[in-house]
GROMACS .gro file of N, CA and C in nm:
model
  249
    1ASN      N    1   1.273   0.198  -0.942
    1ASN     CA    2   1.358   0.104  -0.865
    1ASN      C    3   1.245   0.026  -0.725
    2ALA      N    4   1.177   0.118  -0.716
    2ALA     CA    5   1.120   0.066  -0.613
    2ALA      C    6   0.954   0.083  -0.640
    3PRO      N    7   0.861   0.077  -0.598
    3PRO     CA    8   0.694   0.072  -0.612
    3PRO      C    9   0.665   0.223  -0.498
    4ILE      N   10   0.617   0.277  -0.611
    4ILE     CA   11   0.610   0.388  -0.555
    4ILE      C   12   0.413   0.405  -0.523
    5PHE      N   13   0.383   0.414  -0.393
    5PHE     CA   14   0.253   0.421  -0.376
    5PHE      C   15   0.146   0.601  -0.343
    6GLY      N   16   0.118   0.711  -0.343
    6GLY     CA   17   0.045   0.752  -0.274
    6GLY      C   18  -0.118   0.780  -0.255
    7ILE      N   19  -0.092   0.819  -0.140
    7ILE     CA   20  -0.284   0.777  -0.113
    7ILE      C   21  -0.317   0.921  -0.074
    8ASP      N   22  -0.399   1.005  -0.120
    8ASP     CA   23  -0.470   1.163  -0.041
    8ASP      C   24  -0.508   1.095   0.039
    9VAL      N   25  -0.569   1.185   0.092
    9VAL     CA   26  -0.614   1.300   0.297
    9VAL      C   27  -0.739   1.107   0.325
   10HIS      N   28  -0.811   1.051   0.240
   10HIS     CA   29  -0.894   0.990   0.263
   10HIS      C   30  -0.808   0.760   0.278
   11GLY      N   31  -0.735   0.846   0.254
   11GLY     CA   32  -0.626   0.677   0.218
   11GLY      C   33  -0.668   0.597   0.077
   12ASN      N   34  -0.677   0.672  -0.021
   12ASN     CA   35  -0.745   0.704  -0.119
   12ASN      C   36  -0.627   0.605  -0.273
   13VAL      N   37  -0.569   0.543  -0.302
   13VAL     CA   38  -0.458   0.566  -0.419
   13VAL      C   39  -0.474   0.692  -0.504
   14SER      N   40  -0.288   0.761  -0.524
   14SER     CA   41  -0.351   0.902  -0.589
   14SER      C   42  -0.251   0.893  -0.696
   15GLU      N   43  -0.125   0.774  -0.592
   15GLU     CA   44   0.004   0.775  -0.819
   15GLU      C   45  -0.009   0.611  -0.677
   16TRP      N   46   0.100   0.578  -0.822
   16TRP     CA   47   0.081   0.417  -0.890
   16TRP      C   48   0.139   0.352  -0.911
   17ASN      N   49   0.307   0.431  -0.946
   17ASN     CA   50   0.410   0.385  -1.059
   17ASN      C   51   0.408   0.326  -1.087
   18ALA      N   52   0.521   0.222  -1.241
   18ALA     CA   53   0.488   0.201  -1.299
   18ALA      C   54   0.554   0.002  -1.212
   19LYS      N   55   0.651   0.076  -1.184
   19LYS     CA   56   0.738  -0.058  -1.081
   19LYS      C   57   0.624  -0.123  -0.977
   20ALA      N   58   0.520  -0.069  -0.923
   20ALA     CA   59   0.390  -0.101  -0.784
   20ALA      C   60   0.333  -0.218  -0.953
   21SER      N   61   0.248  -0.186  -1.071
   21SER     CA   62   0.234  -0.215  -1.139
   21SER      C   63   0.215  -0.376  -1.166
   22ARG      N   64   0.350  -0.345  -1.226
   22ARG     CA   65   0.458  -0.428  -1.247
   22ARG      C   66   0.473  -0.590  -1.138
   23LEU      N   67   0.500  -0.530  -1.014
   23LEU     CA   68   0.504  -0.617  -0.877
   23LEU      C   69   0.366  -0.678  -0.854
   24LEU      N   70   0.297  -0.574  -0.804
   24LEU     CA   71   0.150  -0.720  -0.735
   24LEU      C   72   0.027  -0.670  -0.858
   25GLY      N   73   0.065  -0.661  -1.007
   25GLY     CA   74  -0.023  -0.674  -1.094
   25GLY      C   75  -0.119  -0.595  -1.124
   26TYR      N   76  -0.169  -0.499  -1.063
   26TYR     CA   77  -0.231  -0.416  -1.097
   26TYR      C   78  -0.276  -0.293  -1.163
   27SER      N   79  -0.275  -0.253  -1.276
   27SER     CA   80  -0.233  -0.111  -1.346
   27SER      C   81  -0.257  -0.014  -1.268
   28LYS      N   82  -0.234   0.102  -1.278
   28LYS     CA   83  -0.245   0.221  -1.268
   28LYS      C   84  -0.346   0.281  -1.223
   29MET      N   85  -0.446   0.248  -1.317
   29MET     CA   86  -0.602   0.236  -1.359
   29MET      C   87  -0.728   0.148  -1.246
   30GLU      N   88  -0.625   0.042  -1.261
   30GLU     CA   89  -0.756  -0.015  -1.115
   30GLU      C   90  -0.677   0.001  -1.046
   31ALA      N   91  -0.542   0.039  -0.985
   31ALA     CA   92  -0.528   0.084  -0.826
   31ALA      C   93  -0.592   0.233  -0.777
   32MET      N   94  -0.527   0.317  -0.925
   32MET     CA   95  -0.598   0.413  -0.856
   32MET      C   96  -0.739   0.498  -0.845
   33GLY      N   97  -0.717   0.537  -0.676
   33GLY     CA   98  -0.905   0.597  -0.632
   33GLY      C   99  -0.951   0.494  -0.498
   34LYS      N  100  -0.901   0.298  -0.543
   34LYS     CA  101  -0.943   0.207  -0.485
   34LYS      C  102  -0.889   0.316  -0.306
   35ASN      N  103  -0.931   0.195  -0.176
   35ASN     CA  104  -0.823   0.266  -0.095
   35ASN      C  105  -0.720   0.164  -0.017
   36LEU      N  106  -0.619   0.249  -0.017
   36LEU     CA  107  -0.464   0.107  -0.041
   36LEU      C  108  -0.534   0.052   0.139
   37VAL      N  109  -0.537   0.053   0.220
   37VAL     CA  110  -0.586  -0.029   0.285
   37VAL      C  111  -0.671  -0.104   0.304
   38SER      N  112  -0.768  -0.072   0.296
   38SER     CA  113  -0.915  -0.199   0.268
   38SER      C  114  -0.905  -0.325   0.082
   39THR      N  115  -0.841  -0.205   0.069
   39THR     CA  116  -0.865  -0.357  -0.099
   39THR      C  117  -0.719  -0.377  -0.144
   40PHE      N  118  -0.592  -0.368  -0.068
   40PHE     CA  119  -0.481  -0.428  -0.095
   40PHE      C  120  -0.429  -0.512   0.043
   41ILE      N  121  -0.459  -0.444   0.144
   41ILE     CA  122  -0.420  -0.513   0.283
   41ILE      C  123  -0.504  -0.649   0.336
   42THR      N  124  -0.442  -0.756   0.400
   42THR     CA  125  -0.470  -0.841   0.399
   42THR      C  126  -0.554  -0.825   0.583
   43PRO      N  127  -0.677  -0.858   0.628
   43PRO     CA  128  -0.721  -0.797   0.727
   43PRO      C  129  -0.625  -0.786   0.856
   44GLU      N  130  -0.557  -0.883   0.902
   44GLU     CA  131  -0.519  -0.914   1.028
   44GLU      C  132  -0.378  -0.813   1.004
   45PHE      N  133  -0.347  -0.739   0.871
   45PHE     CA  134  -0.263  -0.655   0.907
   45PHE      C  135  -0.314  -0.504   0.861
   46ARG      N  136  -0.496  -0.528   0.848
   46ARG     CA  137  -0.557  -0.382   0.780
   46ARG      C  138  -0.509  -0.318   0.930
   47GLU      N  139  -0.521  -0.319   1.055
   47GLU     CA  140  -0.565  -0.189   1.162
   47GLU      C  141  -0.375  -0.128   1.208
   48SER      N  142  -0.320  -0.249   1.190
   48SER     CA  143  -0.162  -0.192   1.192
   48SER      C  144  -0.108  -0.086   1.066
   49VAL      N  145  -0.156  -0.116   0.941
   49VAL     CA  146  -0.119  -0.048   0.864
   49VAL      C  147  -0.185   0.071   0.808
   50ASN      N  148  -0.305   0.125   0.854
   50ASN     CA  149  -0.396   0.217   0.876
   50ASN      C  150  -0.386   0.297   0.973
   51GLN      N  151  -0.313   0.280   1.068
   51GLN     CA  152  -0.255   0.314   1.192
   51GLN      C  153  -0.078   0.383   1.172
   52VAL      N  154  -0.047   0.316   1.100
   52VAL     CA  155   0.058   0.406   1.039
   52VAL      C  156   0.100   0.552   0.924
   53VAL      N  157  -0.004   0.458   0.820
   53VAL     CA  158  -0.119   0.543   0.758
   53VAL      C  159  -0.171   0.708   0.777
   54SER      N  160  -0.253   0.687   0.857
   54SER     CA  161  -0.326   0.783   0.971
   54SER      C  162  -0.206   0.905   1.070
   55SER      N  163  -0.103   0.839   1.119
   55SER     CA  164   0.000   0.849   1.138
   55SER      C  165   0.121   0.994   1.079
   56ALA      N  166   0.101   0.892   0.952
   56ALA     CA  167   0.138   0.974   0.829
   56ALA      C  168   0.082   1.089   0.801
   57LEU      N  169  -0.044   1.076   0.726
   57LEU     CA  170  -0.079   1.186   0.759
   57LEU      C  171  -0.125   1.265   0.818
   58LEU      N  172  -0.130   1.275   0.951
   58LEU     CA  173  -0.067   1.370   1.089
   58LEU      C  174   0.098   1.426   1.108
   59GLY      N  175   0.124   1.430   0.942
   59GLY     CA  176   0.264   1.416   0.954
   59GLY      C  177   0.392   1.373   1.051
   60LYS      N  178   0.367   1.237   1.107
   60LYS     CA  179   0.423   1.163   1.144
   60LYS      C  180   0.491   1.072   1.062
   61GLU      N  181   0.651   1.104   1.102
   61GLU     CA  182   0.695   1.003   1.002
   61GLU      C  183   0.717   0.833   1.051
   62THR      N  184   0.703   0.764   0.935
   62THR     CA  185   0.768   0.597   1.000
   62THR      C  186   0.841   0.597   0.901
   63ALA      N  187   0.932   0.522   0.972
   63ALA     CA  188   1.073   0.439   0.851
   63ALA      C  189   1.057   0.353   0.923
   64ASN      N  190   1.073   0.286   0.803
   64ASN     CA  191   1.079   0.092   0.724
   64ASN      C  192   0.997   0.063   0.855
   65PHE      N  193   0.852   0.086   0.847
   65PHE     CA  194   0.765  -0.050   0.778
   65PHE      C  195   0.712  -0.103   0.723
   66GLU      N  196   0.745  -0.266   0.828
   66GLU     CA  197   0.746  -0.378   0.707
   66GLU      C  198   0.595  -0.409   0.669
   67PHE      N  199   0.489  -0.470   0.593
   67PHE     CA  200   0.355  -0.529   0.593
   67PHE      C  201   0.309  -0.595   0.429
   68PRO      N  202   0.273  -0.711   0.479
   68PRO     CA  203   0.208  -0.711   0.329
   68PRO      C  204   0.119  -0.688   0.232
   69LEU      N  205   0.168  -0.657   0.046
   69LEU     CA  206   0.069  -0.588  -0.002
   69LEU      C  207   0.044  -0.736  -0.081
   70PHE      N  208  -0.055  -0.771  -0.102
   70PHE     CA  209  -0.105  -0.944  -0.244
   70PHE      C  210  -0.146  -0.841  -0.339
   71THR      N  211  -0.082  -0.968  -0.425
   71THR     CA  212  -0.065  -0.886  -0.588
   71THR      C  213  -0.203  -0.947  -0.586
   72LYS      N  214  -0.267  -0.915  -0.734
   72LYS     CA  215  -0.299  -0.900  -0.827
   72LYS      C  216  -0.401  -1.089  -0.850
   73SER      N  217  -0.277  -1.195  -0.815
   73SER     CA  218  -0.276  -1.304  -0.851
   73SER      C  219  -0.312  -1.415  -0.695
   74GLY      N  220  -0.294  -1.338  -0.590
   74GLY     CA  221  -0.290  -1.365  -0.481
   74GLY      C  222  -0.165  -1.409  -0.409
   75GLU      N  223  -0.097  -1.322  -0.438
   75GLU     CA  224   0.114  -1.423  -0.401
   75GLU      C  225   0.143  -1.291  -0.325
   76ARG      N  226   0.132  -1.355  -0.265
   76ARG     CA  227   0.228  -1.242  -0.100
   76ARG      C  228   0.368  -1.174  -0.142
   77LYS      N  229   0.409  -1.046  -0.097
   77LYS     CA  230   0.477  -0.950  -0.117
   77LYS      C  231   0.485  -0.884  -0.008
   78ASP      N  232   0.643  -0.908   0.025
   78ASP     CA  233   0.624  -0.839   0.161
   78ASP      C  234   0.685  -0.706   0.162
   79ILE      N  235   0.695  -0.531   0.167
   79ILE     CA  236   0.653  -0.411   0.131
   79ILE      C  237   0.742  -0.327   0.247
   80LEU      N  238   0.812  -0.199   0.249
   80LEU     CA  239   0.926  -0.176   0.319
   80LEU      C  240   0.851  -0.022   0.301
   81LEU      N  241   0.776   0.027   0.462
   81LEU     CA  242   0.707   0.132   0.428
   81LEU      C  243   0.772   0.315   0.446
   82ASN      N  244   0.781   0.340   0.472
   82ASN     CA  245   0.848   0.505   0.464
   82ASN      C  246   0.781   0.589   0.477
   83ALA      N  247   0.764   0.684   0.536
   83ALA     CA  248   0.635   0.750   0.482
   83ALA      C  249   0.601   0.881   0.587
   0.00000   0.00000   0.00000
């Protein structure tokens, strides 16, 4: 029911479920291996999202961090991140 995406230690997409594909319009094959922040986050949110992702990779939990992802067609989708 929820879009789920995972990243590796370099911030590249390593998991992309069917809900993420339907919501954002990118197939799993299109998303896999792409850098989550630089590919799917708009420039004005990249720094804050990158900080949250970097903290999560260091084991710091973040709950209910809201940020926008943009669909393949350019539509904004607000996402709630728990990492």
